[in-house]
Coordinates of C-alpha atoms and ligand atoms in Angstrom, one line a residue:
X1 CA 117.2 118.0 128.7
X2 CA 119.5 115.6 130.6
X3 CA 120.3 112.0 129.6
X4 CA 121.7 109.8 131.8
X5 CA 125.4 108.8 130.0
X6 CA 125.4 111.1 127.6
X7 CA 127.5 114.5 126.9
X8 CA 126.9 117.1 124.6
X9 CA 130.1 118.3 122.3
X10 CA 129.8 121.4 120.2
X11 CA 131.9 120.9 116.9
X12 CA 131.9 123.5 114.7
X13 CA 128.2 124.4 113.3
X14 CA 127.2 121.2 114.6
X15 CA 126.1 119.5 118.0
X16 CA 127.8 116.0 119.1
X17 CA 125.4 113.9 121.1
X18 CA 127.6 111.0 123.2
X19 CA 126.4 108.4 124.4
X20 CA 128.0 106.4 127.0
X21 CA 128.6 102.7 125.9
X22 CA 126.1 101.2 128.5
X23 CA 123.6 103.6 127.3
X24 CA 123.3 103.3 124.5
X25 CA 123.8 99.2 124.8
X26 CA 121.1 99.2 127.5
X27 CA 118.5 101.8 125.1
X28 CA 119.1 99.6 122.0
X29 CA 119.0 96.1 123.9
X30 CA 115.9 97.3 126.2
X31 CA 114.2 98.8 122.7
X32 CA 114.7 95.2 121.1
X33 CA 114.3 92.5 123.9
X34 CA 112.0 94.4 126.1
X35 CA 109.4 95.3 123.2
X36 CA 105.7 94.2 124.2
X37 CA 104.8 90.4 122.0
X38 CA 102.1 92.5 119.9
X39 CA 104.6 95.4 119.6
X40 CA 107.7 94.1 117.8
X41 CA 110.8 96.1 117.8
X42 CA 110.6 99.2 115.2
X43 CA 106.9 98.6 114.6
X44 CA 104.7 101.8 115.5
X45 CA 101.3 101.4 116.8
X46 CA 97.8 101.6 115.0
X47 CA 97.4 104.9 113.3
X48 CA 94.1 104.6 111.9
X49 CA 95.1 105.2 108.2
X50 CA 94.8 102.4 105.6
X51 CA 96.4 101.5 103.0
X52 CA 96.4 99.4 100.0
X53 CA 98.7 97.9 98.2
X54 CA 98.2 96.6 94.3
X55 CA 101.0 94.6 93.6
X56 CA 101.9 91.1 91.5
X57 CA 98.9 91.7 89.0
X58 CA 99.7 89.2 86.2
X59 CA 98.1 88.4 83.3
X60 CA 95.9 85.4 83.3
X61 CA 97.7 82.3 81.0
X62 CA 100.9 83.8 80.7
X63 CA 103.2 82.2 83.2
X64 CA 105.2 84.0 85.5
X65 CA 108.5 85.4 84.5
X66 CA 111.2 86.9 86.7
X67 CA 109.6 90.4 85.8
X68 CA 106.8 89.4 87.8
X69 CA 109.1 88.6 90.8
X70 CA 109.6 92.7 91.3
X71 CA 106.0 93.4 91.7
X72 CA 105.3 90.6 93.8
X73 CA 108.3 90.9 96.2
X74 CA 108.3 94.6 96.1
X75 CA 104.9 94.9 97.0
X76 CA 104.7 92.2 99.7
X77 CA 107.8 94.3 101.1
X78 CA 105.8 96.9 100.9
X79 CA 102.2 95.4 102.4
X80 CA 104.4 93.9 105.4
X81 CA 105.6 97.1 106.1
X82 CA 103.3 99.5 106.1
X83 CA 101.1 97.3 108.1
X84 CA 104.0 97.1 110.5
X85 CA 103.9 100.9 111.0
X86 CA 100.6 101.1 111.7
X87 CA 98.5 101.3 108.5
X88 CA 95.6 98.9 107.7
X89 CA 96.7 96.9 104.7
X90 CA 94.6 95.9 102.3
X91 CA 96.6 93.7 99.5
X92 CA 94.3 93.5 96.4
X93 CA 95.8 91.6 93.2
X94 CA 94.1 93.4 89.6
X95 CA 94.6 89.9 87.9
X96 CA 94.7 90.7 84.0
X97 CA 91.6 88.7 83.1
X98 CA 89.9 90.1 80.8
X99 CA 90.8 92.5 78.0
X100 CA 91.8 91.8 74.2
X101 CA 94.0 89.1 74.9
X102 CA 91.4 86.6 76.0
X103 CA 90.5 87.2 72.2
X104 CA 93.8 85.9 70.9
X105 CA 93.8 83.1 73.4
X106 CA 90.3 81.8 72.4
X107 CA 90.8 82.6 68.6
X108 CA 94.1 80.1 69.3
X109 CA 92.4 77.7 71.2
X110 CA 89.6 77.2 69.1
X111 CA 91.4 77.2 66.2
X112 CA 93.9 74.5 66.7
X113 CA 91.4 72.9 69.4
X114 CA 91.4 69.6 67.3
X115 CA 95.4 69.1 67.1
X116 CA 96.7 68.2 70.1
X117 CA 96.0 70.9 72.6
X118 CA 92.4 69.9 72.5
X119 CA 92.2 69.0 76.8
X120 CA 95.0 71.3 78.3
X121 CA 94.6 69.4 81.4
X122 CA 94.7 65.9 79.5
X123 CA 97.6 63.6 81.3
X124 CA 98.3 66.7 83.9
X125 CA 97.9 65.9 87.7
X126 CA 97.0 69.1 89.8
X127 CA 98.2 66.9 92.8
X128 CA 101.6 66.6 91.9
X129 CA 104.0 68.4 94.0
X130 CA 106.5 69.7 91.8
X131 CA 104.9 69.5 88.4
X132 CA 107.5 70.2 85.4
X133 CA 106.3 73.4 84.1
X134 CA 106.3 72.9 80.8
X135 CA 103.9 70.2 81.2
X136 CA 101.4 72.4 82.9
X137 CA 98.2 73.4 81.2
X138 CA 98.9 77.2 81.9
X139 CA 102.0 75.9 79.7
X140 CA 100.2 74.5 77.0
X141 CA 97.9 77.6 76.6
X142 CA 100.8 79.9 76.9
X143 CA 102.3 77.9 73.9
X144 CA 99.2 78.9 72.0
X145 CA 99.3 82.4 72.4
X146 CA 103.0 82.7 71.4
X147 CA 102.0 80.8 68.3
X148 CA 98.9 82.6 67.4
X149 CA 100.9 85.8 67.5
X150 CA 103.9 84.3 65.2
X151 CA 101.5 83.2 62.7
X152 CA 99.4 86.6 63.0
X153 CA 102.6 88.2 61.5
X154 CA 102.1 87.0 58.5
X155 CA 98.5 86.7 58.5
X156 CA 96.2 90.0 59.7
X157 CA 92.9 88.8 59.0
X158 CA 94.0 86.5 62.8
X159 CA 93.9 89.8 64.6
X160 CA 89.7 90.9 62.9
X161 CA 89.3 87.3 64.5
X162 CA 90.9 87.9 68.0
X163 CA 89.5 91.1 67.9
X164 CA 86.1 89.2 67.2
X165 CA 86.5 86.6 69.8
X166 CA 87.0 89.4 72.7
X167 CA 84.1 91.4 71.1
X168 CA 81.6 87.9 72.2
X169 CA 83.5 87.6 75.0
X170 CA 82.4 91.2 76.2
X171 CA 78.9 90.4 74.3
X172 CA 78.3 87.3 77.1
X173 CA 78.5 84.5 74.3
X174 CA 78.0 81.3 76.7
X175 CA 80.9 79.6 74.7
X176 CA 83.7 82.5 75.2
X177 CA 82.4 82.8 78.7
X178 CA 82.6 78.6 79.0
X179 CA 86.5 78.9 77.8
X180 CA 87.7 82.0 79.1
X181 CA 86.3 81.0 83.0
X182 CA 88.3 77.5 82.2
X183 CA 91.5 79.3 81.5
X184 CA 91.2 81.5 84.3
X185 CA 90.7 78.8 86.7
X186 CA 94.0 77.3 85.1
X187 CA 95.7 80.4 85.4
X188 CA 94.9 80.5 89.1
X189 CA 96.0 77.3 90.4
X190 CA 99.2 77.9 89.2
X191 CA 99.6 81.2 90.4
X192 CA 98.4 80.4 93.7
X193 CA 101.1 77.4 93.9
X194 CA 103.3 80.0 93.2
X195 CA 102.0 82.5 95.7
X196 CA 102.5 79.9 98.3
X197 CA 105.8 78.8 97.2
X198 CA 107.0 82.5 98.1
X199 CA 104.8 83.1 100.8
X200 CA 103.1 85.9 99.4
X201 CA 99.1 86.3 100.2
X202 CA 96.2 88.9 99.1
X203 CA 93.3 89.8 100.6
X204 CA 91.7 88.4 97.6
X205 CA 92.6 87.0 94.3
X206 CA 88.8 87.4 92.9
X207 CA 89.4 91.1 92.3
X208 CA 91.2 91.1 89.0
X209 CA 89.9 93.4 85.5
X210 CA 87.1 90.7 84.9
X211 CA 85.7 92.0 88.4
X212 CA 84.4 95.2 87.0
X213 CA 83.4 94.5 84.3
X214 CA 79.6 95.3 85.4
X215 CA 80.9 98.8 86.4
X216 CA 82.0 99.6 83.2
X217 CA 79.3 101.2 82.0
X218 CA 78.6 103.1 84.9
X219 CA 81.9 104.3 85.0
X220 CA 81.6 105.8 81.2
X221 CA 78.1 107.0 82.8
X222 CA 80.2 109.0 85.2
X223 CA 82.6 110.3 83.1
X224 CA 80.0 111.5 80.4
X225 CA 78.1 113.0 83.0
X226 CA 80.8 115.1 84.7
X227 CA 81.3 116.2 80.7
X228 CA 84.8 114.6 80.8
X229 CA 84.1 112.7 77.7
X230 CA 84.8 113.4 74.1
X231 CA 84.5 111.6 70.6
X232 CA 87.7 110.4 69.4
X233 CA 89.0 108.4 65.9
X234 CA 86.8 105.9 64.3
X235 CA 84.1 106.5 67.3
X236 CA 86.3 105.6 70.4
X237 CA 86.2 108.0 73.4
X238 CA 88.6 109.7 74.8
X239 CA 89.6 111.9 77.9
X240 CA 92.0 114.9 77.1
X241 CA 94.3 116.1 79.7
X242 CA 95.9 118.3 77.9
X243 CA 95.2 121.1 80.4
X244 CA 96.8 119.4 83.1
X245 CA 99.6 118.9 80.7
X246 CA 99.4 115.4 79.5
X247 CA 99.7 115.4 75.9
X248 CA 97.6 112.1 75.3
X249 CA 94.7 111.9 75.6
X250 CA 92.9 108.7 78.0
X251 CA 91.2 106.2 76.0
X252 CA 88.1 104.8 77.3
X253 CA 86.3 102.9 75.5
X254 CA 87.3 101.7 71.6
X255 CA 85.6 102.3 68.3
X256 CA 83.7 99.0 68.3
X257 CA 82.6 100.0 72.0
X258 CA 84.4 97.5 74.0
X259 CA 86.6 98.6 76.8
X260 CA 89.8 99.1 77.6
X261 CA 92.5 98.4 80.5
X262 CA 92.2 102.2 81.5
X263 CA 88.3 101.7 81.8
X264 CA 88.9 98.8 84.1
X265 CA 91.6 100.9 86.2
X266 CA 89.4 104.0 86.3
X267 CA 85.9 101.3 87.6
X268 CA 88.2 99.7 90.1
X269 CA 89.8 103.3 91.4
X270 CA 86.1 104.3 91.9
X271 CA 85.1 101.0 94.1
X272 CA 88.5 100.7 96.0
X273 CA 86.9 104.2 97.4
X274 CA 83.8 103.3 98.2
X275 CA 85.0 99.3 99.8
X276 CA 87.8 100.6 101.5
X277 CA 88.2 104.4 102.0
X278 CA 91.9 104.2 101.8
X279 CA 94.4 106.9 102.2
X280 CA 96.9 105.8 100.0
X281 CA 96.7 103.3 97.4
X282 CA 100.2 102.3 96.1
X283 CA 99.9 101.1 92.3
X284 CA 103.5 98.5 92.2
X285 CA 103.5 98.0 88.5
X286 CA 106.6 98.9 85.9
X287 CA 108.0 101.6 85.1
X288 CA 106.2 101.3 81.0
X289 CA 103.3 102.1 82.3
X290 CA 104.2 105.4 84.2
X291 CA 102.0 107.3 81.5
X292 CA 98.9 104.8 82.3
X293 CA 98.7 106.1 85.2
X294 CA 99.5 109.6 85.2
X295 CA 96.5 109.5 82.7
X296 CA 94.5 107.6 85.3
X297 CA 95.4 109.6 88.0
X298 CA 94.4 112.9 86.4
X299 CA 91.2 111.4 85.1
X300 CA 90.1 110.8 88.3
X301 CA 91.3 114.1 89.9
X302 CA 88.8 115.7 87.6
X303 CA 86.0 113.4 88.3
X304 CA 86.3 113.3 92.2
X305 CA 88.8 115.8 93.9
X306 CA 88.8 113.2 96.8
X307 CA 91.3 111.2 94.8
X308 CA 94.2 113.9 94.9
X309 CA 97.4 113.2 96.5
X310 CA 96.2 109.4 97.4
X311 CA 97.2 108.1 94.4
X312 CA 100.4 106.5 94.1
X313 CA 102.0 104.6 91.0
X314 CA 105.5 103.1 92.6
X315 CA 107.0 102.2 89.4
X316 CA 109.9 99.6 88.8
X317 CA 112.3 98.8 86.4
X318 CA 112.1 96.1 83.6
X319 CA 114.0 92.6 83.8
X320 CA 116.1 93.1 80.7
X321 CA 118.0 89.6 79.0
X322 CA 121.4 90.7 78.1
X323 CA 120.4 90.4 74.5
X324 CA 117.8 92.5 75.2
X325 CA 114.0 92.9 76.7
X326 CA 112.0 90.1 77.7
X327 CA 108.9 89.1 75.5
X328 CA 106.2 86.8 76.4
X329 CA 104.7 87.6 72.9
X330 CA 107.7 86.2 71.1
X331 CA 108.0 83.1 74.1
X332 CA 111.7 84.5 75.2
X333 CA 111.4 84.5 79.2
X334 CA 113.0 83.6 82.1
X335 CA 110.4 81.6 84.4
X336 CA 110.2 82.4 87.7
X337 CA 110.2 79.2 89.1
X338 CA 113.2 78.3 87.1
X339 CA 115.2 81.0 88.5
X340 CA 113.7 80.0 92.0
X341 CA 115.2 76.1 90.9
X342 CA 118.6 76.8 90.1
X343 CA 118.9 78.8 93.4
X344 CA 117.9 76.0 95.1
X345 CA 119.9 73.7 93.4
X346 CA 123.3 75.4 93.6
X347 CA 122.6 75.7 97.4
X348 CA 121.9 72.0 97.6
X349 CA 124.9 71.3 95.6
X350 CA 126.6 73.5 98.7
X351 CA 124.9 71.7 101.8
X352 CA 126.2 68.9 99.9
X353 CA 129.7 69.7 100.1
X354 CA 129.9 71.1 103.7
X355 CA 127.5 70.3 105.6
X356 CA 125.5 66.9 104.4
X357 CA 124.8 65.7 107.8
X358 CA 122.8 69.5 108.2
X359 CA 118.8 68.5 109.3
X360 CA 115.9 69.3 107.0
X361 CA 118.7 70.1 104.3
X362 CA 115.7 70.8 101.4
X363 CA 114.3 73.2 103.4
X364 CA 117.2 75.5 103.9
X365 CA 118.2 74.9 100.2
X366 CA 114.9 76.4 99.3
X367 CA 115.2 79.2 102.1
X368 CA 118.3 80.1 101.2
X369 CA 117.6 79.8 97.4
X370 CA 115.0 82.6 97.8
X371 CA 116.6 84.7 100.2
X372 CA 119.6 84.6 97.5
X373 CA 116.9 86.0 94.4
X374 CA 114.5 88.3 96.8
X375 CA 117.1 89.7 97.9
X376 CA 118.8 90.4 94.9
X377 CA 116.0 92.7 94.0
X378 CA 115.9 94.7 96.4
X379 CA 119.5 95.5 96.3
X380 CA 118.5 96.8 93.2
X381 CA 117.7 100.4 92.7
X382 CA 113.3 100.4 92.3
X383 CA 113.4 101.8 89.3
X384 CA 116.9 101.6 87.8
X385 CA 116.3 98.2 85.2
X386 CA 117.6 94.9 85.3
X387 CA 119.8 92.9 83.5
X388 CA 119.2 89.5 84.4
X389 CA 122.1 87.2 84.4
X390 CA 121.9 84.0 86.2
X391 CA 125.6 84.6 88.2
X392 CA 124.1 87.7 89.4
X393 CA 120.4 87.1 90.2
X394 CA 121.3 84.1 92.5
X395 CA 125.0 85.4 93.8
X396 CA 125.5 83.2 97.0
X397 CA 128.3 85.8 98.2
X398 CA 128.4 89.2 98.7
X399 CA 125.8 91.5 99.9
X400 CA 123.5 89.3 100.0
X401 CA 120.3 87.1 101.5
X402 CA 122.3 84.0 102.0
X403 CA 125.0 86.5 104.0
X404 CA 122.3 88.2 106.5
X405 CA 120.6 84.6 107.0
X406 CA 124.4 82.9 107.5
X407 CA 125.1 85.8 110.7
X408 CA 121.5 84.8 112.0
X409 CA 122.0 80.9 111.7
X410 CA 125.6 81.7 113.1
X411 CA 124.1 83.4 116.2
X412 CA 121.3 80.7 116.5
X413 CA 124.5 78.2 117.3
X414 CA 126.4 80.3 119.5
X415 CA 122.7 80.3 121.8
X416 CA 122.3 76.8 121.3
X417 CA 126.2 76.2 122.4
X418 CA 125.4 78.8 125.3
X419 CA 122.6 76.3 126.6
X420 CA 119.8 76.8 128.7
X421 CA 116.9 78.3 126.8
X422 CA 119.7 81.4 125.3
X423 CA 118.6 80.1 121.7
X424 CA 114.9 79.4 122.5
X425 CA 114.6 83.5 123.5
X426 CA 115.7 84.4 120.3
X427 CA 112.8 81.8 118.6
X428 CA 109.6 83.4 117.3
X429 CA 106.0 81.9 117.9
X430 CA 103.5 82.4 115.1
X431 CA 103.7 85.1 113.2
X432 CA 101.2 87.8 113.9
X433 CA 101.1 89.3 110.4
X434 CA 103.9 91.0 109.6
X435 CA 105.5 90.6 113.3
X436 CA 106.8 87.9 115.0
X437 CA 106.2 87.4 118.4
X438 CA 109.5 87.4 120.9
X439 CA 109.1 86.5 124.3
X440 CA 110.0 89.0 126.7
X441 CA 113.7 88.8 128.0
X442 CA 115.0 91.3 130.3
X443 CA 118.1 93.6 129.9
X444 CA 121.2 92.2 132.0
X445 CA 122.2 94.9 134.3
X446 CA 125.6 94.7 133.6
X447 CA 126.4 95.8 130.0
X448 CA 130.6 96.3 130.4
X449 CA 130.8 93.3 128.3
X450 CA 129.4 95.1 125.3
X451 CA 132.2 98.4 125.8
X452 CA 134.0 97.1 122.8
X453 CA 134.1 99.2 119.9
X454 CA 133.0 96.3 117.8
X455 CA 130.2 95.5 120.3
X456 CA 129.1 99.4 120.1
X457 CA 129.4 99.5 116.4
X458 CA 126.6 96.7 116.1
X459 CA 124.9 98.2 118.2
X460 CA 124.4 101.6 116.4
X461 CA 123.2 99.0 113.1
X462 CA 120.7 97.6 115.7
X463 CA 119.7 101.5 116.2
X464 CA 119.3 102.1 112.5
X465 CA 116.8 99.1 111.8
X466 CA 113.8 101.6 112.6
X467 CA 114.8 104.0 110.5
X468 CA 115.4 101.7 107.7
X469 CA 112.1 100.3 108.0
X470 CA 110.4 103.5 108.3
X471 CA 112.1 104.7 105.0
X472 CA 110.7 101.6 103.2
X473 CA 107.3 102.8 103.6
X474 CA 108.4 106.0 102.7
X475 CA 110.4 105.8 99.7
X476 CA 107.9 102.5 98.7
X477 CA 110.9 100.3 98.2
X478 CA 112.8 97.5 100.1
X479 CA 116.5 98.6 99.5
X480 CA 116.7 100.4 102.6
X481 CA 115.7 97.4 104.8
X482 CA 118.1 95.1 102.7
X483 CA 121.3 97.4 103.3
X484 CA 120.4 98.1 107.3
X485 CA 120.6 94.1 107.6
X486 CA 123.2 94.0 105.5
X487 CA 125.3 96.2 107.9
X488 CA 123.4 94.4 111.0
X489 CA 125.7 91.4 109.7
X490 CA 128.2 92.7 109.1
X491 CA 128.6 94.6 112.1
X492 CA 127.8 91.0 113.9
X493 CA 130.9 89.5 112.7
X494 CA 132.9 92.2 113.8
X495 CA 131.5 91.7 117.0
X496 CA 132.1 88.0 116.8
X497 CA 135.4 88.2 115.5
X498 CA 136.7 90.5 118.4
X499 CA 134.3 89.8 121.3
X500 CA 134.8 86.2 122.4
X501 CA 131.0 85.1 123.7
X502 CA 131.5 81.9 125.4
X503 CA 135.5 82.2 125.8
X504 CA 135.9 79.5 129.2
X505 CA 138.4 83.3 130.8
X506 CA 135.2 85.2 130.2
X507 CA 133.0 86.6 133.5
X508 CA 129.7 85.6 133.9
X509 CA 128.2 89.3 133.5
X510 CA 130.0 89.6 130.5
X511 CA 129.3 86.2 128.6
X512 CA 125.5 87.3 129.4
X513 CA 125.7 90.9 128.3
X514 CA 127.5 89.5 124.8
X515 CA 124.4 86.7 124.6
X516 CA 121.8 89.2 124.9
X517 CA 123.4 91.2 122.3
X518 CA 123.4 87.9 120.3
X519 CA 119.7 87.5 120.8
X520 CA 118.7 91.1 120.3
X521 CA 120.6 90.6 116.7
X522 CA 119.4 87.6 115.8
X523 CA 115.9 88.8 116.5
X524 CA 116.3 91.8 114.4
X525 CA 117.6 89.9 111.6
X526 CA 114.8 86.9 111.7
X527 CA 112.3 90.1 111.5
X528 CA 113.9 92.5 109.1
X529 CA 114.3 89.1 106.4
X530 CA 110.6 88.5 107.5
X531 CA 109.2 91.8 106.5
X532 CA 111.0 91.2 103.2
X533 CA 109.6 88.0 102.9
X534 CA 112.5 85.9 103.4
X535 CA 112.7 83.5 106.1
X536 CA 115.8 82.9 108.3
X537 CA 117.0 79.1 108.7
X538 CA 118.1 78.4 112.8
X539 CA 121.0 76.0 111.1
X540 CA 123.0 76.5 107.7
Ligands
LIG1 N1 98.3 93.0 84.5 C1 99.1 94.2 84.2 C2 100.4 93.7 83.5 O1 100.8 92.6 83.7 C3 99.5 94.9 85.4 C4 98.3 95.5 86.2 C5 98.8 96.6 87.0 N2 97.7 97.2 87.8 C6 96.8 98.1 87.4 N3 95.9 98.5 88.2 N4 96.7 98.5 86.1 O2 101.0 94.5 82.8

């Protein structure tokens, strides 16, 4: 084989391919700004494989907590990705709404209905913007649950009554139906303003545990009649795995014949085949509940030996406090959106100081806010946990968001001081799902500009950004993107630093070669922070 510009050098037991500085400057730059509007750079065509991705999943009137960030950010890293590379994505979200604690919810609620929490939504304006959260309704309810399970310390009998509530629930009372629907719909409009806050979307948010729930008993059906199913304590059934070495046994259904989460998993395992015929389906849910679904998993091998090797739990590690783990049972959390609203804030405070007269300052505060916490997670080793601490969650410096959107917003103003439409080539239209449409620019023919070894050395980053992206769907975690842009902007300012761009000595060929290169990165960058989920302000 014989490429143009490039020697071969035997070292040792290995084999040195050179390349040429214009060759390589011309494949990288040609691979980036030539790349067809539906066929992004480092995106791979259709492949006819779909997957989906389960990711977020909270449970219905607990509020979100920086825990839930991981699942949600993780998984939309994930979703973007894989749907970049080809796959059909479906993103489903298993909503916890239903299961035993909608008993303790309505056992609260009813019981201290007449004090003041009586109308949840009483004095509470869905229309307002930025409503304080601990005004919200979701609020209010969550306060209930955290109380009902304080008091139930010291008082049992609450949990025969919780237990009783869920039971009429299950049963179809019309009253438990009437509340638990209201406290659902609560739930959602809050999660969907968060949702939209971070840009994250699902294919559907009507798919939760309460979905199945007419497929439960056909699912038990199923089980009993591939002889799966065996009698457990006090009546409950039970799966046992022992023979495929799981020491505990999969519990079904419970001794007073309601079900269980696993039930719900198992029912939704068995439609997600039929409604979708997936390849893979990528489970993005902590690591404490690896066990839940090995136990699934197995379950279902047995039953239908089309689910082996499609199954995927892609576990993550807890948000720990320093003093410890995080319990929305006991009310010690750190909100989401609170975290989100400091980042903000302390990037205000920045603008502020440096840059007051910068346009649509809010909206870089909040981009930049994000980008600083997203980010931070997917630094983070997947499963490795967390310990949250507010200095490190929403670091400004460092390795971070705020750095990889700073080299973008840097390049954006070296195009716009270049003039004519250099910065406009380096703007995306709407985005196409996960990819954002370029227009086509063609490669300068004269790349001596970019001979540097600075120039080269971004270069080979540019040349990495596929392999990165490839080993996020792989390895089911964003980390690799975040470090590849992390040494794209890095690799930027060396360039910058050493490669004068629009230096008045410079020749024309070479000014142009260096703003390609400019536009090639910035693109790159505005992508790669896209697929993450983190968007990439033109001006910072
Ligand atoms: N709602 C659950 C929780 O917050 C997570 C659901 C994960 N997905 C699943 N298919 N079990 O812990």
């Amino acid at each position: 084989m014989v490429i143009p510009g490039a020697t071969l050098v035997a070292a040792g037991p290995y084999l040195n391919l050179k390349l040429a500085p214009e060759t390589r400057a011309k494949a990288v730059l040609a691979a980036i700004l030539e790349a067809p509007l539906d066929q992004p750079y480092g995106s791979r065509p259709a492949n006819g494989k779909t997957v989906i991705v389960e990711y977020s999943s909270p449970n219905i009137a607990k509020l979100f907590t920086i825990g839930h960030l991981r699942s949600t950010m993780i998984g939309h890293a994930l979703a973007q990705t894989h749907q970049f590379l080809g796959f059909e994505v479906h993103r489903l979200n298993h909503l916890g709404d239903w299961g035993t604690q909608f008993g303790t919810l309505l056992a609260a609620y009813t019981r201290w209905a007449e004090a003041d929490n009586a109308d949840l939504e009483q004095d509470f304006d869905w229309a307002e913007p930025a409503p304080d959260k601990r005004r919200t309704p979701l609020f209010r309810l969550f306060q209930l649950y955290v109380r009902f399970h304080a008091e139930e310390e010291n008082d049992p009998a609450m949990r025969d009554e919780a237990r009783g509530w869920f039971k009429r629930l299950e049963a179809g009372d019309a009253e438990a139906r009437r509340l638990w629907s209201w406290f659902r719909q609560i739930s959602l409009k809050e999660f969907q303003r968060i949702y939209d806050r971070l840009g994250v979307t699902f294919d559907t948010l009507a798919q939760g545990e309460a979905f199945y729930e007419d497929q439960l008993a056909p699912t038990l059906q199923r089980l009993e009649d591939a002889g799966l199913l065996v009698e457990g304590d006090k009546g409950a059934r039970i799966i046992n795995l022992e023979d495929v070495g799981i020491a505990t046994p999969c519990l079904v259904q419970k001794g007073d014949g309601t079900s269980i989460y696993a039930t719900r998993d198992l029912a939704a395992a068995l439609y997600r085949k039929d409604a979708y015929h997936f390849d893979r389906c990528l489970y993005v849910v902590g690591t404490d509940q690896v066990l839940h679904f090995q136990q699934i998993f197995a379950v279902l091998d047995k039953l239908d030996p089309w689910f082996k090797g499609r199954m995927l739990h892609t576990p993550f590690g807890m948000v720990k406090l320093p003093e410890g783990k995080m319990s929305t049972r006991k009310g010690n959390v750190i909100f989401l959106e609170d975290v989100l609203d400091e980042a903000r804030e302390r990037v205000a405070a920045i603008i502020e100081e440096k840059n007051p007269e910068l346009k649509g300052k809010a909206e870089v505060a909040e981009m930049l806010g994000m980008g600083a916490v997203v980010f931070f997670d997917a630094m983070n080793d997947r499963v490795k946990p967390i310990t949250f601490t507010w200095d490190r969650v929403i670091a400004l410096d460092g390795d971070t968001g705020p750095y990889v959107q700073y080299a973008h917003a840097r390049i954006m103003s070296v195009l716009r001081k270049a003039g004519g439409d250099w910065a406009a080539k380096a703007q995306a239209g709407a985005a196409q799902g996960p990819c954002l449409p370029f227009a086509d620019l063609t490669v300068p023919t004269n790349l001596g500009g970019l001979a540097a070894p600075e120039a080269q050395a971004l270069l080979f980053e540019l040349a990495g950004l596929p392999v990165a992206i490839g080993a996020v769907a792989d390895g089911c975690m964003a980390t690799p993107l975040a470090r590849q842009l992390v040494a794209v902007a890095r690799a930027f300012s060396g360039f910058y630093t050493n490669c004068p761009i629009l230096a008045p000595e410079n020749a024309p060929e070479v000014r142009d070669a260096r703003l390609a290169l400019c536009v090639a990165t910035a693109r790159a960058l505005r992508q790669g922070l896209f697929l993450m989920g983190i968007q990439a302000p033109e001006e910072m």
